mmCIF file with all atom_site columns, C-alpha atoms in Angstrom:
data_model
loop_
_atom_site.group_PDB
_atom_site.id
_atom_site.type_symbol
_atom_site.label_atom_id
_atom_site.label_alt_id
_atom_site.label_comp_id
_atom_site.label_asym_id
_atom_site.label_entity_id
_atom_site.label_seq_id
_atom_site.pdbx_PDB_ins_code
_atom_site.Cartn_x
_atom_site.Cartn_y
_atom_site.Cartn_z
_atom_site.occupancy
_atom_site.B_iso_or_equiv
_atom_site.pdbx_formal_charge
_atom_site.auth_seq_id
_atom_site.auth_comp_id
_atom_site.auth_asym_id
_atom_site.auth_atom_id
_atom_site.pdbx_PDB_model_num
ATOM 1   C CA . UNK Y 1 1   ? 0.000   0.000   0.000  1.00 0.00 ? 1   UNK Y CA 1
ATOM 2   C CA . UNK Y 1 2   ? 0.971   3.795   -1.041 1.00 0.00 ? 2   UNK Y CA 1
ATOM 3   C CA . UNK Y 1 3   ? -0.223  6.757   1.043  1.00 0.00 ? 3   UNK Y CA 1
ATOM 4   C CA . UNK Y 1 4   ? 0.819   10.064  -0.745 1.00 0.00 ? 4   UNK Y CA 1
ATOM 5   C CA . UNK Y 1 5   ? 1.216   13.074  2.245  1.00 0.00 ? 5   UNK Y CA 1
ATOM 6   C CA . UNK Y 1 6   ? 0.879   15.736  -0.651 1.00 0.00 ? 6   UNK Y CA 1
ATOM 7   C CA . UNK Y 1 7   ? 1.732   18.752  2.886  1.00 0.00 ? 7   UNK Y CA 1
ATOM 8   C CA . UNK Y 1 8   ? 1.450   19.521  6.385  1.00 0.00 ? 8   UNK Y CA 1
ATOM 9   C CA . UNK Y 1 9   ? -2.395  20.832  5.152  1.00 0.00 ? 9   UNK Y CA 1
ATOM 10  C CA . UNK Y 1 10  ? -3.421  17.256  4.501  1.00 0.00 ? 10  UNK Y CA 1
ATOM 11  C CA . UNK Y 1 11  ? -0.979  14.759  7.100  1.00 0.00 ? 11  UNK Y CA 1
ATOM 12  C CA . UNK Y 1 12  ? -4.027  14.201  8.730  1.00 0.00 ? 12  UNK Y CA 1
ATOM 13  C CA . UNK Y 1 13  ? -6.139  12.353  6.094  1.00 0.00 ? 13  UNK Y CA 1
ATOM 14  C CA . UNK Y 1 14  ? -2.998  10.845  5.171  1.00 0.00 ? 14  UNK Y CA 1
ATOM 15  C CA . UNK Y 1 15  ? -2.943  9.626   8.761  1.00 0.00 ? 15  UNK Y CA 1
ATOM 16  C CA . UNK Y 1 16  ? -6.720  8.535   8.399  1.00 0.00 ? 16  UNK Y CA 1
ATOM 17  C CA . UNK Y 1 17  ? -5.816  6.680   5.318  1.00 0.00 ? 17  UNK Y CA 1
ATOM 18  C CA . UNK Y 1 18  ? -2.909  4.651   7.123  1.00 0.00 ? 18  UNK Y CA 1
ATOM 19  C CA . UNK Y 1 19  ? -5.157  3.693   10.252 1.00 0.00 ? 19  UNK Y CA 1
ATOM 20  C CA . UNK Y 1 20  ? -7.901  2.676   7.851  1.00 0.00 ? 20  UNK Y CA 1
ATOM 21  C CA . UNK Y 1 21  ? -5.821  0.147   6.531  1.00 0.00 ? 21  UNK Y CA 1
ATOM 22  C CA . UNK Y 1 22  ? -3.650  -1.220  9.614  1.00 0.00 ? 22  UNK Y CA 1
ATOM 23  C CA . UNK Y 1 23  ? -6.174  -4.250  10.231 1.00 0.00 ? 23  UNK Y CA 1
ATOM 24  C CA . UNK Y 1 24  ? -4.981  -6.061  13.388 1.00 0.00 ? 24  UNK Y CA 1
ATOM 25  C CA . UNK Y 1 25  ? -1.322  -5.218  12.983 1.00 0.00 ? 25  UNK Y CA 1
ATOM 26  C CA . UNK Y 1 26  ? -0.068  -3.407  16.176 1.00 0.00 ? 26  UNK Y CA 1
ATOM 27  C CA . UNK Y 1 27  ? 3.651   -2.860  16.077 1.00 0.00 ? 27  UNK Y CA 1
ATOM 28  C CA . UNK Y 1 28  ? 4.577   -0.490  13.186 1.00 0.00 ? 28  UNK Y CA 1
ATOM 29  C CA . UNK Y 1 29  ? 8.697   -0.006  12.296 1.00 0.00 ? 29  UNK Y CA 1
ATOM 30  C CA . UNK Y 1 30  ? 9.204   3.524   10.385 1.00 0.00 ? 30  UNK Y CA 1
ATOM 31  C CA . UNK Y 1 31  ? 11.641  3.835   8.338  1.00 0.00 ? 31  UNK Y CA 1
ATOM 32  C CA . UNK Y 1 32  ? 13.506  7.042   6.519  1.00 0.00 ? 32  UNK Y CA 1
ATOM 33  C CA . UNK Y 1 33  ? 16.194  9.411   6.220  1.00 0.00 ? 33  UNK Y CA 1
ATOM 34  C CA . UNK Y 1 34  ? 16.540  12.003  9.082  1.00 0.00 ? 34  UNK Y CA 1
ATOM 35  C CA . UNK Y 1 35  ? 13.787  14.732  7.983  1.00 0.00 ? 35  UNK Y CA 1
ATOM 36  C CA . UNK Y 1 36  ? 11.978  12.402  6.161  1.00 0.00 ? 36  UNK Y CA 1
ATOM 37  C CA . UNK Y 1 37  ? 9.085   13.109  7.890  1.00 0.00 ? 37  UNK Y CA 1
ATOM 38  C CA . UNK Y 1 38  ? 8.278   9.651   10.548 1.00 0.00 ? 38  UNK Y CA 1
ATOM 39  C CA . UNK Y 1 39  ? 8.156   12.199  13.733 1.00 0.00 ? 39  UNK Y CA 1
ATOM 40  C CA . UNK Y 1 40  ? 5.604   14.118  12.490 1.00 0.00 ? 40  UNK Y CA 1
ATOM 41  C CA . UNK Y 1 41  ? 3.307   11.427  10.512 1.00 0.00 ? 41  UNK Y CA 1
ATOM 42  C CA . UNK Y 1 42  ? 3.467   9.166   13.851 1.00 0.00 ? 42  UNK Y CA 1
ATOM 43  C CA . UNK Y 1 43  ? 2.059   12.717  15.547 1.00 0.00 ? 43  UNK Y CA 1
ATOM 44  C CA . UNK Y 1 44  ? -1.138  12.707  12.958 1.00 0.00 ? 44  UNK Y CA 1
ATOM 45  C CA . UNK Y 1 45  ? -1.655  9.081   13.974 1.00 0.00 ? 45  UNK Y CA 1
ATOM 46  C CA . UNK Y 1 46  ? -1.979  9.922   17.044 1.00 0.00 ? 46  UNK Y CA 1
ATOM 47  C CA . UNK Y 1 47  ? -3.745  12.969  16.924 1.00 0.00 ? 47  UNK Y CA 1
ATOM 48  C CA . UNK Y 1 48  ? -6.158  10.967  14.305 1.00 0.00 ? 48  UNK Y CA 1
ATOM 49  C CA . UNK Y 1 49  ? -6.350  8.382   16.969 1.00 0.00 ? 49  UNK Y CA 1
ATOM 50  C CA . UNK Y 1 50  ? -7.972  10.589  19.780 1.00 0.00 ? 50  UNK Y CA 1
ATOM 51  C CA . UNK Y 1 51  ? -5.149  11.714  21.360 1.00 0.00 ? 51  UNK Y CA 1
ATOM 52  C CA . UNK Y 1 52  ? -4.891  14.901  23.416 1.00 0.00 ? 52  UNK Y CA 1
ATOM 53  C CA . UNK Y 1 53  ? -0.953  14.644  24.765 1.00 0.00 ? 53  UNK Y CA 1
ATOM 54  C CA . UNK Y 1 54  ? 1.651   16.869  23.732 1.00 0.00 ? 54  UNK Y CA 1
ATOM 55  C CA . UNK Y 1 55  ? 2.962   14.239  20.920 1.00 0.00 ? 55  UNK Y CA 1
ATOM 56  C CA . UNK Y 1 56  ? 6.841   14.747  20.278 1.00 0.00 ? 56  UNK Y CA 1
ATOM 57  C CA . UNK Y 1 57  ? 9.853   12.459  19.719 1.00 0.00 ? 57  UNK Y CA 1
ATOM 58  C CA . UNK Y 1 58  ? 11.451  10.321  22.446 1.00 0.00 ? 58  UNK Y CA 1
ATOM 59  C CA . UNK Y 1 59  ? 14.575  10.921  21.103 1.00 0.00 ? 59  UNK Y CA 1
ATOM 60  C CA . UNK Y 1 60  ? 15.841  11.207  24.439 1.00 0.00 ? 60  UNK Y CA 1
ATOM 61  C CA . UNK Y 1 61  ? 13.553  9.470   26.925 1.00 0.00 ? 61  UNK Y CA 1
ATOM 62  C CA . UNK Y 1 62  ? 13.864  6.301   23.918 1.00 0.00 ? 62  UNK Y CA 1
ATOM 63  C CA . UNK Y 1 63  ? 9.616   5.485   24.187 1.00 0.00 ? 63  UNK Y CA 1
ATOM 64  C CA . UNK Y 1 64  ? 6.590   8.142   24.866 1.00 0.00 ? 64  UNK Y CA 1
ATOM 65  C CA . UNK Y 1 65  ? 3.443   6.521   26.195 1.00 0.00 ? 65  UNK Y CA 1
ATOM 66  C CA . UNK Y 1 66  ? 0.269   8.238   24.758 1.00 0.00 ? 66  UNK Y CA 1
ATOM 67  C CA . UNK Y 1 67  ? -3.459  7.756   25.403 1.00 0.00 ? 67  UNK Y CA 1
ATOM 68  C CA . UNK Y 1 68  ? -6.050  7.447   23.306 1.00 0.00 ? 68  UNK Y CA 1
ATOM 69  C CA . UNK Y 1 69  ? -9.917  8.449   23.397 1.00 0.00 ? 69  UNK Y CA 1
ATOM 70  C CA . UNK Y 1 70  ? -12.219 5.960   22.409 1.00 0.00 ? 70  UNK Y CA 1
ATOM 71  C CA . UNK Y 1 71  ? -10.134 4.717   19.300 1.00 0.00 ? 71  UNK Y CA 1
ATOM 72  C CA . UNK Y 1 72  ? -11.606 1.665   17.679 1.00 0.00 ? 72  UNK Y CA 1
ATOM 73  C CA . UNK Y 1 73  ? -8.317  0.062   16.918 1.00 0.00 ? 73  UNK Y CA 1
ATOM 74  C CA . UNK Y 1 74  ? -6.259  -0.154  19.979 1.00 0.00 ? 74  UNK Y CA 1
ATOM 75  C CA . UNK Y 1 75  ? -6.054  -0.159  23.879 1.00 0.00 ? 75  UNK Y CA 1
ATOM 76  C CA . UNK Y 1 76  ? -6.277  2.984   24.831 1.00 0.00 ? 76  UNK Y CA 1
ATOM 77  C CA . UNK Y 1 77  ? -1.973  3.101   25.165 1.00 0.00 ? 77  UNK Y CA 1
ATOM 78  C CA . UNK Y 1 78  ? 0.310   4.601   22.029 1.00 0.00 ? 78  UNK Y CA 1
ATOM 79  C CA . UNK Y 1 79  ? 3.873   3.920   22.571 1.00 0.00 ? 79  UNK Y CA 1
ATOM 80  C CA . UNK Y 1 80  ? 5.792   5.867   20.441 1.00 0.00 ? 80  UNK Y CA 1
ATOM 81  C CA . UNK Y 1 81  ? 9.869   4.684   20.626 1.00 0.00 ? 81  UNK Y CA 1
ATOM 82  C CA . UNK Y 1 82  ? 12.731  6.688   18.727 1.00 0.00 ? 82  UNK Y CA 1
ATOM 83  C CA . UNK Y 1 83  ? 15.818  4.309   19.131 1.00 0.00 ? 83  UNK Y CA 1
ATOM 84  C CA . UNK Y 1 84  ? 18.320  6.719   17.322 1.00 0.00 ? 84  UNK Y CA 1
ATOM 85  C CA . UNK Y 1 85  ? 20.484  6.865   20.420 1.00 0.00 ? 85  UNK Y CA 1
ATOM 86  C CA . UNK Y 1 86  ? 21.232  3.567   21.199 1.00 0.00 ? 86  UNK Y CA 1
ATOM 87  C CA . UNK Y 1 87  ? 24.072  2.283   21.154 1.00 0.00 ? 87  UNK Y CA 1
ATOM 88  C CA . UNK Y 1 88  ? 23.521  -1.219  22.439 1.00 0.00 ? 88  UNK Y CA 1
ATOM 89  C CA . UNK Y 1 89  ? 20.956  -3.646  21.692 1.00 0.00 ? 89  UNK Y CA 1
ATOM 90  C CA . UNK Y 1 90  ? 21.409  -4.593  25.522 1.00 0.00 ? 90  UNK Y CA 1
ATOM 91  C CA . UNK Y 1 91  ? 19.988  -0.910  26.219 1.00 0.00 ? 91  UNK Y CA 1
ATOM 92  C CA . UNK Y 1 92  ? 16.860  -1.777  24.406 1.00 0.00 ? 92  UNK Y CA 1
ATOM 93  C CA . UNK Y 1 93  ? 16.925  -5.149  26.786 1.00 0.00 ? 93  UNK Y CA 1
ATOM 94  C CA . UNK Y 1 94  ? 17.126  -3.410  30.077 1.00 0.00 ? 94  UNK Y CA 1
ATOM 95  C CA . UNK Y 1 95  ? 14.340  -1.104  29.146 1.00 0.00 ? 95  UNK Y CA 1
ATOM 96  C CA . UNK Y 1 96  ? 11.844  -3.724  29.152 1.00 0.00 ? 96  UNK Y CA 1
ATOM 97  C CA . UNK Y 1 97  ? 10.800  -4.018  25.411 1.00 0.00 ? 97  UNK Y CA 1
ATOM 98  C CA . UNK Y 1 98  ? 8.639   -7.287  25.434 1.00 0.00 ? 98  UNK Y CA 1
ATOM 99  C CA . UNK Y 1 99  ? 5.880   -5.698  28.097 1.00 0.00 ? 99  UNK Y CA 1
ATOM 100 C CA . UNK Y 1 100 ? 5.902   -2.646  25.122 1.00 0.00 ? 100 UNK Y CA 1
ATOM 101 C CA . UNK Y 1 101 ? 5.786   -5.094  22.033 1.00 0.00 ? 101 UNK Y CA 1
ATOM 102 C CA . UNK Y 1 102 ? 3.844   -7.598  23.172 1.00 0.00 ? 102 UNK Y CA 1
ATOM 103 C CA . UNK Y 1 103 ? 0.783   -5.471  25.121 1.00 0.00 ? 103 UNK Y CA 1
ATOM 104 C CA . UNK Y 1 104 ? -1.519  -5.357  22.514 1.00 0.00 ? 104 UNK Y CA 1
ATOM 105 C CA . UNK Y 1 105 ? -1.149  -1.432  22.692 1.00 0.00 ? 105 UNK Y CA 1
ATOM 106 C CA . UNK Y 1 106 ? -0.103  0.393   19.218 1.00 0.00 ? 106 UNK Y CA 1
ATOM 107 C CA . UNK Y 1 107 ? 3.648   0.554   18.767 1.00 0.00 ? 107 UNK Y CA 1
ATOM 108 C CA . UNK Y 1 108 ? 4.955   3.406   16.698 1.00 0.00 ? 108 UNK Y CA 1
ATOM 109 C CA . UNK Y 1 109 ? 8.621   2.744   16.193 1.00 0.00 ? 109 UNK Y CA 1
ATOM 110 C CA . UNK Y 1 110 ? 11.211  5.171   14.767 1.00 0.00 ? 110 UNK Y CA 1
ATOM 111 C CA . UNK Y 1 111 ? 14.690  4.407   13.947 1.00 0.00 ? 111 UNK Y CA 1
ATOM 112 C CA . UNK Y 1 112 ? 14.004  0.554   13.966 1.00 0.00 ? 112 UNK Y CA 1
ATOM 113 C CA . UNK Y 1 113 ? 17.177  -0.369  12.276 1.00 0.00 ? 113 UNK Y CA 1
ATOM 114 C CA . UNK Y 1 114 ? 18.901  -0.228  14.962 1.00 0.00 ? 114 UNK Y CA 1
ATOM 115 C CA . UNK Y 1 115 ? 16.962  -3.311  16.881 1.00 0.00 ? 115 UNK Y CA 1
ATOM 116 C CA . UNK Y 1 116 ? 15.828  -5.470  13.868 1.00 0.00 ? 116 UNK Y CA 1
ATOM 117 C CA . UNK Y 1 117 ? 17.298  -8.319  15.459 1.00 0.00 ? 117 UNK Y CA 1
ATOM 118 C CA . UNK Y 1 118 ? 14.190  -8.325  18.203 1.00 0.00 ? 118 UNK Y CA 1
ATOM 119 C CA . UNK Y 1 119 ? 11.665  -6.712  15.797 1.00 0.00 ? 119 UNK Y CA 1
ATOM 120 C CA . UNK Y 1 120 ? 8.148   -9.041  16.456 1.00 0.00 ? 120 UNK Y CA 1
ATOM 121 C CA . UNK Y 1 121 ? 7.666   -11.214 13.318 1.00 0.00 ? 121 UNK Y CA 1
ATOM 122 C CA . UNK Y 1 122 ? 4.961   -9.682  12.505 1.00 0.00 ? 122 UNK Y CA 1
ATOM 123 C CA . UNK Y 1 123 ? 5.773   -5.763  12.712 1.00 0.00 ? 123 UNK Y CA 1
ATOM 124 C CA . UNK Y 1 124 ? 4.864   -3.837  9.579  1.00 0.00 ? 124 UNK Y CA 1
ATOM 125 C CA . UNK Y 1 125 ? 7.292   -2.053  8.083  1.00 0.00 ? 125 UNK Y CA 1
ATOM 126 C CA . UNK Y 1 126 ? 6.675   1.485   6.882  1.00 0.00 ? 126 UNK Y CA 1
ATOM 127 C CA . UNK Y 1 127 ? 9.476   3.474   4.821  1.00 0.00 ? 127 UNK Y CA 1
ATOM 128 C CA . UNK Y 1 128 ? 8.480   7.514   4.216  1.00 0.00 ? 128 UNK Y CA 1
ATOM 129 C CA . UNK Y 1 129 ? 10.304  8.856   1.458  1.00 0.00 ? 129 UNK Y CA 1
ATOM 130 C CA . UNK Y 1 130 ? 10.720  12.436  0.551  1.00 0.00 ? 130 UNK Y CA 1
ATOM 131 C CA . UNK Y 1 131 ? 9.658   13.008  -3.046 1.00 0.00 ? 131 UNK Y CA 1
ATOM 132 C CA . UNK Y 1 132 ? 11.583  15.321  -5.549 1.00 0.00 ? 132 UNK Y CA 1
ATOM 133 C CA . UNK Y 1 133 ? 8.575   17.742  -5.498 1.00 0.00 ? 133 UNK Y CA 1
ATOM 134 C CA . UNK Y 1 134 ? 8.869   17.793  -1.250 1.00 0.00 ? 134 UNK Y CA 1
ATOM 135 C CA . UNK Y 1 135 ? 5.897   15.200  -0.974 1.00 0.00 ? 135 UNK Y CA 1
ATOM 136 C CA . UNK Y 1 136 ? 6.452   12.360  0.878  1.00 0.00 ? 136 UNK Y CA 1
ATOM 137 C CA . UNK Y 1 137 ? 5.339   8.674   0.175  1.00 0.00 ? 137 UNK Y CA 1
ATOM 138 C CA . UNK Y 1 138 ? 4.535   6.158   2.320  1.00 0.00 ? 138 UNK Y CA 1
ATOM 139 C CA . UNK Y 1 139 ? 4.939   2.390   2.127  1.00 0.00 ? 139 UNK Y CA 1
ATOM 140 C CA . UNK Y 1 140 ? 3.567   -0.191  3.906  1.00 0.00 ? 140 UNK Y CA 1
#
Protein backbone atom coordinates (compact mmCIF):
# COMPACT_ATOMS: atom_id res chain seq x y z
CA UNK A 1 0.00 0.00 0.00
CA UNK A 2 0.97 3.80 -1.04
CA UNK A 3 -0.22 6.76 1.04
CA UNK A 4 0.82 10.06 -0.74
CA UNK A 5 1.22 13.07 2.24
CA UNK A 6 0.88 15.74 -0.65
CA UNK A 7 1.73 18.75 2.89
CA UNK A 8 1.45 19.52 6.39
CA UNK A 9 -2.39 20.83 5.15
CA UNK A 10 -3.42 17.26 4.50
CA UNK A 11 -0.98 14.76 7.10
CA UNK A 12 -4.03 14.20 8.73
CA UNK A 13 -6.14 12.35 6.09
CA UNK A 14 -3.00 10.84 5.17
CA UNK A 15 -2.94 9.63 8.76
CA UNK A 16 -6.72 8.53 8.40
CA UNK A 17 -5.82 6.68 5.32
CA UNK A 18 -2.91 4.65 7.12
CA UNK A 19 -5.16 3.69 10.25
CA UNK A 20 -7.90 2.68 7.85
CA UNK A 21 -5.82 0.15 6.53
CA UNK A 22 -3.65 -1.22 9.61
CA UNK A 23 -6.17 -4.25 10.23
CA UNK A 24 -4.98 -6.06 13.39
CA UNK A 25 -1.32 -5.22 12.98
CA UNK A 26 -0.07 -3.41 16.18
CA UNK A 27 3.65 -2.86 16.08
CA UNK A 28 4.58 -0.49 13.19
CA UNK A 29 8.70 -0.01 12.30
CA UNK A 30 9.20 3.52 10.39
CA UNK A 31 11.64 3.84 8.34
CA UNK A 32 13.51 7.04 6.52
CA UNK A 33 16.19 9.41 6.22
CA UNK A 34 16.54 12.00 9.08
CA UNK A 35 13.79 14.73 7.98
CA UNK A 36 11.98 12.40 6.16
CA UNK A 37 9.08 13.11 7.89
CA UNK A 38 8.28 9.65 10.55
CA UNK A 39 8.16 12.20 13.73
CA UNK A 40 5.60 14.12 12.49
CA UNK A 41 3.31 11.43 10.51
CA UNK A 42 3.47 9.17 13.85
CA UNK A 43 2.06 12.72 15.55
CA UNK A 44 -1.14 12.71 12.96
CA UNK A 45 -1.65 9.08 13.97
CA UNK A 46 -1.98 9.92 17.04
CA UNK A 47 -3.74 12.97 16.92
CA UNK A 48 -6.16 10.97 14.30
CA UNK A 49 -6.35 8.38 16.97
CA UNK A 50 -7.97 10.59 19.78
CA UNK A 51 -5.15 11.71 21.36
CA UNK A 52 -4.89 14.90 23.42
CA UNK A 53 -0.95 14.64 24.77
CA UNK A 54 1.65 16.87 23.73
CA UNK A 55 2.96 14.24 20.92
CA UNK A 56 6.84 14.75 20.28
CA UNK A 57 9.85 12.46 19.72
CA UNK A 58 11.45 10.32 22.45
CA UNK A 59 14.57 10.92 21.10
CA UNK A 60 15.84 11.21 24.44
CA UNK A 61 13.55 9.47 26.92
CA UNK A 62 13.86 6.30 23.92
CA UNK A 63 9.62 5.49 24.19
CA UNK A 64 6.59 8.14 24.87
CA UNK A 65 3.44 6.52 26.20
CA UNK A 66 0.27 8.24 24.76
CA UNK A 67 -3.46 7.76 25.40
CA UNK A 68 -6.05 7.45 23.31
CA UNK A 69 -9.92 8.45 23.40
CA UNK A 70 -12.22 5.96 22.41
CA UNK A 71 -10.13 4.72 19.30
CA UNK A 72 -11.61 1.66 17.68
CA UNK A 73 -8.32 0.06 16.92
CA UNK A 74 -6.26 -0.15 19.98
CA UNK A 75 -6.05 -0.16 23.88
CA UNK A 76 -6.28 2.98 24.83
CA UNK A 77 -1.97 3.10 25.17
CA UNK A 78 0.31 4.60 22.03
CA UNK A 79 3.87 3.92 22.57
CA UNK A 80 5.79 5.87 20.44
CA UNK A 81 9.87 4.68 20.63
CA UNK A 82 12.73 6.69 18.73
CA UNK A 83 15.82 4.31 19.13
CA UNK A 84 18.32 6.72 17.32
CA UNK A 85 20.48 6.87 20.42
CA UNK A 86 21.23 3.57 21.20
CA UNK A 87 24.07 2.28 21.15
CA UNK A 88 23.52 -1.22 22.44
CA UNK A 89 20.96 -3.65 21.69
CA UNK A 90 21.41 -4.59 25.52
CA UNK A 91 19.99 -0.91 26.22
CA UNK A 92 16.86 -1.78 24.41
CA UNK A 93 16.93 -5.15 26.79
CA UNK A 94 17.13 -3.41 30.08
CA UNK A 95 14.34 -1.10 29.15
CA UNK A 96 11.84 -3.72 29.15
CA UNK A 97 10.80 -4.02 25.41
CA UNK A 98 8.64 -7.29 25.43
CA UNK A 99 5.88 -5.70 28.10
CA UNK A 100 5.90 -2.65 25.12
CA UNK A 101 5.79 -5.09 22.03
CA UNK A 102 3.84 -7.60 23.17
CA UNK A 103 0.78 -5.47 25.12
CA UNK A 104 -1.52 -5.36 22.51
CA UNK A 105 -1.15 -1.43 22.69
CA UNK A 106 -0.10 0.39 19.22
CA UNK A 107 3.65 0.55 18.77
CA UNK A 108 4.95 3.41 16.70
CA UNK A 109 8.62 2.74 16.19
CA UNK A 110 11.21 5.17 14.77
CA UNK A 111 14.69 4.41 13.95
CA UNK A 112 14.00 0.55 13.97
CA UNK A 113 17.18 -0.37 12.28
CA UNK A 114 18.90 -0.23 14.96
CA UNK A 115 16.96 -3.31 16.88
CA UNK A 116 15.83 -5.47 13.87
CA UNK A 117 17.30 -8.32 15.46
CA UNK A 118 14.19 -8.32 18.20
CA UNK A 119 11.67 -6.71 15.80
CA UNK A 120 8.15 -9.04 16.46
CA UNK A 121 7.67 -11.21 13.32
CA UNK A 122 4.96 -9.68 12.50
CA UNK A 123 5.77 -5.76 12.71
CA UNK A 124 4.86 -3.84 9.58
CA UNK A 125 7.29 -2.05 8.08
CA UNK A 126 6.68 1.49 6.88
CA UNK A 127 9.48 3.47 4.82
CA UNK A 128 8.48 7.51 4.22
CA UNK A 129 10.30 8.86 1.46
CA UNK A 130 10.72 12.44 0.55
CA UNK A 131 9.66 13.01 -3.05
CA UNK A 132 11.58 15.32 -5.55
CA UNK A 133 8.58 17.74 -5.50
CA UNK A 134 8.87 17.79 -1.25
CA UNK A 135 5.90 15.20 -0.97
CA UNK A 136 6.45 12.36 0.88
CA UNK A 137 5.34 8.67 0.18
CA UNK A 138 4.53 6.16 2.32
CA UNK A 139 4.94 2.39 2.13
CA UNK A 140 3.57 -0.19 3.91
Amino acid sequence: MEIRIESLDTIRESARTFINQIGDARVFAFYGKMGAGKTTFVKAICEELGSEDVITSPTFSIVNEYTTHQSPITTDLIYHFDFYRIKKLEEVYDMGYEEYFYSGALCLIEWPELIEDILPDDAVKVTIEEQADGTRKVSF
